[in-house]
PDB file of C-alpha atoms in Angstrom:
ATOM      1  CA  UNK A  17     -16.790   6.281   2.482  1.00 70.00           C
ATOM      2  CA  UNK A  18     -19.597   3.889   2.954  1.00 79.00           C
ATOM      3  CA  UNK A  19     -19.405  -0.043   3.107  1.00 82.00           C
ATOM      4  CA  UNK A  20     -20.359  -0.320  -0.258  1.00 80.00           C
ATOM      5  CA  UNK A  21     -17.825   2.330  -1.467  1.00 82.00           C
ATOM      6  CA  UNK A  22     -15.010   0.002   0.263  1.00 84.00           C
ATOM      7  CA  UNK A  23     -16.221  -2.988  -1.052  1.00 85.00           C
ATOM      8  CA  UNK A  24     -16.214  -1.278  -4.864  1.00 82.00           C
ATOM      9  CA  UNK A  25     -13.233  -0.527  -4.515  1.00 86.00           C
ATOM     10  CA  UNK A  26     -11.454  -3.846  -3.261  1.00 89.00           C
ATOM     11  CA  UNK A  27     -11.988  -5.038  -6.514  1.00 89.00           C
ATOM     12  CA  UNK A  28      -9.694  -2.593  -8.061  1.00 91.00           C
ATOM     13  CA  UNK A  29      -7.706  -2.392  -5.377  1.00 94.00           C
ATOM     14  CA  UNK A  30      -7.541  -5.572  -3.409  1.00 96.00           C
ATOM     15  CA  UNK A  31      -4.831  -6.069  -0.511  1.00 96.00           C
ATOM     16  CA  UNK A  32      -3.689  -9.027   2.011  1.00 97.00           C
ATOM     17  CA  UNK A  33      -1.968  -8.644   5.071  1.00 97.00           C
ATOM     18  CA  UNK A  34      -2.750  -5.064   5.525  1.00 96.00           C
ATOM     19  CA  UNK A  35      -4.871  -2.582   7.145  1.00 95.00           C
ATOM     20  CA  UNK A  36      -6.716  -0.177   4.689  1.00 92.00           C
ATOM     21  CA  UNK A  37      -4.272   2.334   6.034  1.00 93.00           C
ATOM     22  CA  UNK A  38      -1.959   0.982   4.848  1.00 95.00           C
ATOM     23  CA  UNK A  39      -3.265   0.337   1.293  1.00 95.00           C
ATOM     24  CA  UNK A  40      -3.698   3.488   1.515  1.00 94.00           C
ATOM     25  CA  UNK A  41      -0.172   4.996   2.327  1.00 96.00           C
ATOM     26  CA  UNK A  42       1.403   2.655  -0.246  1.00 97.00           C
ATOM     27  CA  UNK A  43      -1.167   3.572  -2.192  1.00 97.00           C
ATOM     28  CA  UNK A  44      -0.071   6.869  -1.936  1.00 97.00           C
ATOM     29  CA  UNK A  45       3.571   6.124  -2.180  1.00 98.00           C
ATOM     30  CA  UNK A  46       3.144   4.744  -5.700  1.00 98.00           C
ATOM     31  CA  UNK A  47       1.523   7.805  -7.196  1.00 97.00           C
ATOM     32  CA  UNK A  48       4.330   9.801  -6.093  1.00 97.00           C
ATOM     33  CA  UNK A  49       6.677   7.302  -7.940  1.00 98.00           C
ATOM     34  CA  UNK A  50       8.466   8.911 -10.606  1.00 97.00           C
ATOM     35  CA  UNK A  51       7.462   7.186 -13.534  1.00 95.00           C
ATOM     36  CA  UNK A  52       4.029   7.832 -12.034  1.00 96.00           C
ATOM     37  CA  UNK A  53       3.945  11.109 -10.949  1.00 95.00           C
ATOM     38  CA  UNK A  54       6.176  12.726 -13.903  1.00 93.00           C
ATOM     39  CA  UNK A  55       7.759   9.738 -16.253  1.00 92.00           C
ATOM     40  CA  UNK A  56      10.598  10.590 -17.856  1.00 89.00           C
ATOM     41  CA  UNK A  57       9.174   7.956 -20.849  1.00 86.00           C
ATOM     42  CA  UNK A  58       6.710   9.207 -23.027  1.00 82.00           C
ATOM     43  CA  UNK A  59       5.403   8.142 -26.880  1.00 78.00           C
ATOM     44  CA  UNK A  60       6.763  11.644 -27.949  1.00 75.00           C
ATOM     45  CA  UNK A  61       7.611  15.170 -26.472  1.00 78.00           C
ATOM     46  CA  UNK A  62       3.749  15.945 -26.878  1.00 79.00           C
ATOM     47  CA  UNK A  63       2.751  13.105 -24.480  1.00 81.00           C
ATOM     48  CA  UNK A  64       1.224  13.380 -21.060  1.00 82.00           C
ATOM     49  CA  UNK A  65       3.488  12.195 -18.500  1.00 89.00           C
ATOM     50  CA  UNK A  66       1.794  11.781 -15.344  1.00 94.00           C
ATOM     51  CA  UNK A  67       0.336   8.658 -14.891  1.00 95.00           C
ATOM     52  CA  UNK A  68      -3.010   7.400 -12.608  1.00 96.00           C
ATOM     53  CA  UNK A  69      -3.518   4.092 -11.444  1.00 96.00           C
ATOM     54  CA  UNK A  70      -6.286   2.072 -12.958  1.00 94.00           C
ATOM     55  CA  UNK A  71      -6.267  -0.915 -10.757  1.00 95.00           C
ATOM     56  CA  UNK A  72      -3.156  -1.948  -8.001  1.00 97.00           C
ATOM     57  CA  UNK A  73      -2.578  -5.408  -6.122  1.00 98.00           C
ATOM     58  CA  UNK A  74      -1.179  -5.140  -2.568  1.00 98.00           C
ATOM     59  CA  UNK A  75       0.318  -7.923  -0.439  1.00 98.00           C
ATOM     60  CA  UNK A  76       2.327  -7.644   2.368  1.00 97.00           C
ATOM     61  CA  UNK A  77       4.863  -9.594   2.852  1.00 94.00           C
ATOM     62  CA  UNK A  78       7.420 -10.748   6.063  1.00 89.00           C
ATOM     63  CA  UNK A  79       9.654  -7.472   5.367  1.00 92.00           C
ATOM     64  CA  UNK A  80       8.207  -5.855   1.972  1.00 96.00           C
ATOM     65  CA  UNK A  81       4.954  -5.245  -0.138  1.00 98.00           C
ATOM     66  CA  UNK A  82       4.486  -6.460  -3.635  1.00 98.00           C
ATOM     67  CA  UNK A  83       2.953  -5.136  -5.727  1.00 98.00           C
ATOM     68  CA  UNK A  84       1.067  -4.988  -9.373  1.00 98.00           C
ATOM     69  CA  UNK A  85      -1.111  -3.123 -11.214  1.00 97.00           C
ATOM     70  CA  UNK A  86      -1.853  -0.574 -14.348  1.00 97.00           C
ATOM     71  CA  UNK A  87      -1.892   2.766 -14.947  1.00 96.00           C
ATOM     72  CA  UNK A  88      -2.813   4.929 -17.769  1.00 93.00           C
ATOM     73  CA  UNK A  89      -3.196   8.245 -18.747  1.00 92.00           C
ATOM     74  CA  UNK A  90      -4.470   9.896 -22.211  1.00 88.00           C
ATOM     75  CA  UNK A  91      -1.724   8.619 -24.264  1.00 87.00           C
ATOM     76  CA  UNK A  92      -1.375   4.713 -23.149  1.00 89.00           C
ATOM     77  CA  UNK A  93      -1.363   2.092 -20.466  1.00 92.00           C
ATOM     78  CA  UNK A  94       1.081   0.219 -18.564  1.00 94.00           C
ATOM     79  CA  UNK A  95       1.629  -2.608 -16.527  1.00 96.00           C
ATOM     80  CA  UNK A  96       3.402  -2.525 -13.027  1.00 98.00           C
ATOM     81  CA  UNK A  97       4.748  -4.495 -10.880  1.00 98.00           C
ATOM     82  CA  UNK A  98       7.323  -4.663  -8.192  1.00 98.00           C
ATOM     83  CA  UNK A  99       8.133  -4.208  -4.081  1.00 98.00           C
ATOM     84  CA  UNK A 100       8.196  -1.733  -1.237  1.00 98.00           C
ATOM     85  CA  UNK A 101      10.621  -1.933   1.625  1.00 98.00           C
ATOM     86  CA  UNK A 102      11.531   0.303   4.387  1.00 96.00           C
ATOM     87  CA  UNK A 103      15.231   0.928   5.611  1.00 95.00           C
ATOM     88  CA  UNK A 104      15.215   3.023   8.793  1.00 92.00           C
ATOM     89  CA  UNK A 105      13.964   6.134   7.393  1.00 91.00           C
ATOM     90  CA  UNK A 106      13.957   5.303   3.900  1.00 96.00           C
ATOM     91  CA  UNK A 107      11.457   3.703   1.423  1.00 97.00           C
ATOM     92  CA  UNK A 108      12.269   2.070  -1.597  1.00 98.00           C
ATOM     93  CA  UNK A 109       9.729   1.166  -4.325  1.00 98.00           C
ATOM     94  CA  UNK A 110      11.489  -0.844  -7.481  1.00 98.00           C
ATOM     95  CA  UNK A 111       8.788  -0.619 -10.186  1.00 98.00           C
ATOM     96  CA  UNK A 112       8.977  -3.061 -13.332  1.00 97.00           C
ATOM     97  CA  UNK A 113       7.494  -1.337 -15.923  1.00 95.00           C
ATOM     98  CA  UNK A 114       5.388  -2.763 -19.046  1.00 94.00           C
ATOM     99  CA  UNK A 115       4.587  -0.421 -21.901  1.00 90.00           C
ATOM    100  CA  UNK A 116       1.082  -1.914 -23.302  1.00 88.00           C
ATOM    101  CA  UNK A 117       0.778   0.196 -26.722  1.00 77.00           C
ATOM    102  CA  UNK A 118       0.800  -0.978 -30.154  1.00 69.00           C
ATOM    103  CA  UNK A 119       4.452   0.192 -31.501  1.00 65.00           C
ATOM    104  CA  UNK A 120       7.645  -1.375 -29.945  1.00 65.00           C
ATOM    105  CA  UNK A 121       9.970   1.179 -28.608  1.00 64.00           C
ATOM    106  CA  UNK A 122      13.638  -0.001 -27.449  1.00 67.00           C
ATOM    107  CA  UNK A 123      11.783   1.034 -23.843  1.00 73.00           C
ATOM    108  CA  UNK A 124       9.063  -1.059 -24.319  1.00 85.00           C
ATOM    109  CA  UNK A 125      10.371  -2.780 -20.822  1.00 90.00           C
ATOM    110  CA  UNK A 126      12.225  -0.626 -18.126  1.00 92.00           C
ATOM    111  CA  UNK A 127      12.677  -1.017 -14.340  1.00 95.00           C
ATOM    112  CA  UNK A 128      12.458   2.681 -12.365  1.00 96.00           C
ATOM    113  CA  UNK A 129      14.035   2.397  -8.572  1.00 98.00           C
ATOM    114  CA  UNK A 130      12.735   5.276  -5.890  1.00 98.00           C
ATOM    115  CA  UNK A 131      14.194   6.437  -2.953  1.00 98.00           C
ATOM    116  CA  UNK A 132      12.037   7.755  -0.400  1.00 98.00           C
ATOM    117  CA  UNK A 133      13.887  10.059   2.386  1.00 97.00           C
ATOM    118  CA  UNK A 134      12.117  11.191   5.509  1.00 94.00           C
ATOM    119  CA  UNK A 135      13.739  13.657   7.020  1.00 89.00           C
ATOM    120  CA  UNK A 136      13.265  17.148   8.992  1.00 88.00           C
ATOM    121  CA  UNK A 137       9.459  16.814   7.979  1.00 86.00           C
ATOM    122  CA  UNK A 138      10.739  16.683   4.208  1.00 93.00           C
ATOM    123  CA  UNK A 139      10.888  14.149   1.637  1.00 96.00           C
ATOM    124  CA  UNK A 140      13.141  13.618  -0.680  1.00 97.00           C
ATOM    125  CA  UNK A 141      12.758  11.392  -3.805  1.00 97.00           C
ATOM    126  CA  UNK A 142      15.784   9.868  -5.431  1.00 98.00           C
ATOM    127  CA  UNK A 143      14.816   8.528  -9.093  1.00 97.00           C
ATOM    128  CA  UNK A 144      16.936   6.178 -11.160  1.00 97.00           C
ATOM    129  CA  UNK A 145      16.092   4.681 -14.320  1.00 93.00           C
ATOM    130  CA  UNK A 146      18.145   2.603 -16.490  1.00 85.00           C
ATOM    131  CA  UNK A 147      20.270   5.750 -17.268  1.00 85.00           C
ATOM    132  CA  UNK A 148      19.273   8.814 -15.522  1.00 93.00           C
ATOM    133  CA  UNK A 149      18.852  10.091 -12.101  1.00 96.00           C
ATOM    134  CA  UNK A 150      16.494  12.498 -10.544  1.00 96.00           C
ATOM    135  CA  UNK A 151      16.289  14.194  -7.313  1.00 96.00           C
ATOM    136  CA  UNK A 152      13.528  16.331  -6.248  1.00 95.00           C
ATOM    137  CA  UNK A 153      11.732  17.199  -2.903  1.00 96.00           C
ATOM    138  CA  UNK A 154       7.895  15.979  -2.804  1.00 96.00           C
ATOM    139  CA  UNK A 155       4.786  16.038  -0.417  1.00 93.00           C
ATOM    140  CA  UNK A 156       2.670  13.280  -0.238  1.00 94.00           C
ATOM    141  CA  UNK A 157      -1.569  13.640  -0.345  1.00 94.00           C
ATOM    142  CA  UNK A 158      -1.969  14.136   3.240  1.00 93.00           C
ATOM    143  CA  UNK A 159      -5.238  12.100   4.996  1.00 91.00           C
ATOM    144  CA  UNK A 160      -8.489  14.492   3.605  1.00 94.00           C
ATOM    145  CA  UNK A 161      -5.966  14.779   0.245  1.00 95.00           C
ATOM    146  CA  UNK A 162      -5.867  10.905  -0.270  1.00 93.00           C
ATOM    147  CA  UNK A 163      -9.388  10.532   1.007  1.00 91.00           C
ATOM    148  CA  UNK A 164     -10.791  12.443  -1.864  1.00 93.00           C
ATOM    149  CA  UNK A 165      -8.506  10.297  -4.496  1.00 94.00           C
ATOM    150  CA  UNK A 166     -10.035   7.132  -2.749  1.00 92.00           C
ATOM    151  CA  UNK A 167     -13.879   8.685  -3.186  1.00 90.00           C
ATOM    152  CA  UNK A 168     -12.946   9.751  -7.183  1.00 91.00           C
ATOM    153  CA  UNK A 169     -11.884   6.524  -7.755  1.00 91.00           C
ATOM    154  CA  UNK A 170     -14.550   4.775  -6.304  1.00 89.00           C
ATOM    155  CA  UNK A 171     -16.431   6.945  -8.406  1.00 88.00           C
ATOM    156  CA  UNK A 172     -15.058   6.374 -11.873  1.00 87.00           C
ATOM    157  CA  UNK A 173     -15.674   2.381 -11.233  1.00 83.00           C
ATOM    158  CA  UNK A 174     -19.314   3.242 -10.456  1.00 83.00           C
ATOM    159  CA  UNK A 175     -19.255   5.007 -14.169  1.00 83.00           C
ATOM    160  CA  UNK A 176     -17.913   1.873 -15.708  1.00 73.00           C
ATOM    161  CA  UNK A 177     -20.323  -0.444 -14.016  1.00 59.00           C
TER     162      UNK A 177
END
C-alpha cells in the first residue's frame, strides 16, 4: 500500500495513540465480532447477517481502545460504538449497537459483549447478547489476509470519490 493508499484510508479509518498495526489487529478483531461476523439480529430470516465496516474510529486509551463506527451490509446500516481491553490472554470487545433503518424494532438498541480466548494457538469466541450466548472457535485474517481487506477497502473509497 502506497502513501496515498494510507492516507485514503485514514479518513475512514482514523486512529490516535496507535501504530497502524495496531489499527489493524483491532481492526481485525472487530470483524470477527459476532454481531459482525454472523449477527444473530436481522430485519427477517431472509436477511444477510454478516456485517462489513464502512468507516471505524480508533483511540487508544491508558488500558483500552474505544471505539466507533458503521457497518452495513445489503439489508441496513448500523452504528457502533464501544471498547477493547485485554485481560492476560483474553480480549474483550463490548459493542453498543445502533440499528439505523426506517422501522422500529424492540432491538432497535442492543449491546453484544465478546470474549476473545487465546489459547493452544486457538481462539475461542464467547458471544453474549442481551439474552443468548454463543461459543464458537474462530481464526482471525492472518497478515497477507488483512492486507488484502485493507487494499479492497481503500479501493471502494476510491469508487466513491
Amino acid at each position: 500500500m502506497n502513501n496515498y493508499d494510507e492516507l485514503l484510508l485514514e479518513q475512514y479509518f482514523p486512529y490516535k495513540n496507535m501504530t497502524i498495526e495496531e489499527r489493524n489487529y483491532c481492526i481485525n478483531l472487530i470483524l470477527h465480532t459476532k454481531d459482525v461476523d454472523e449477527s444473530e439480529v436481522s430485519l427477517n430470516k431472509n436477511s444477510y447477517c454478516n456485517f462489513d465496516l464502512l468507516f471505524l474510529h480508533l483511540s487508544k486509551e491508558s488500558n483500552y481502545i474505544r471505539f466507533d463506527g458503521a457497518t452495513y451490509n445489503d439489508d441496513e446500516n448500523r452504528m457502533i460504538y464501544g471498547d477493547i481491553v485485554r485481560v492476560g490472554n483474553k480480549i474483550f470487545i463490548k459493542t453498543n449497537v445502533y440499528r439505523c433503518n426506517d422501522v422500529l424494532y424492540d432491538n432497535n438498541e442492543y449491546s453484544v459483549v465478546d470474549e476473545f480466548v487465546f489459547k493452544n494457538g486457538k481462539i475461542l469466541r464467547k458471544t453474549r447478547y442481551n439474552s443468548s450466548y454463543h461459543e464458537a472457535e474462530i481464526e482471525l485474517y492472518d497478515d497477507l489476509e488483512m492486507e488484502d481487506y485493507i487494499e479492497r477497502k481503500c479501493r471502494q473509497i476510491k469508487l466513491k470519490k
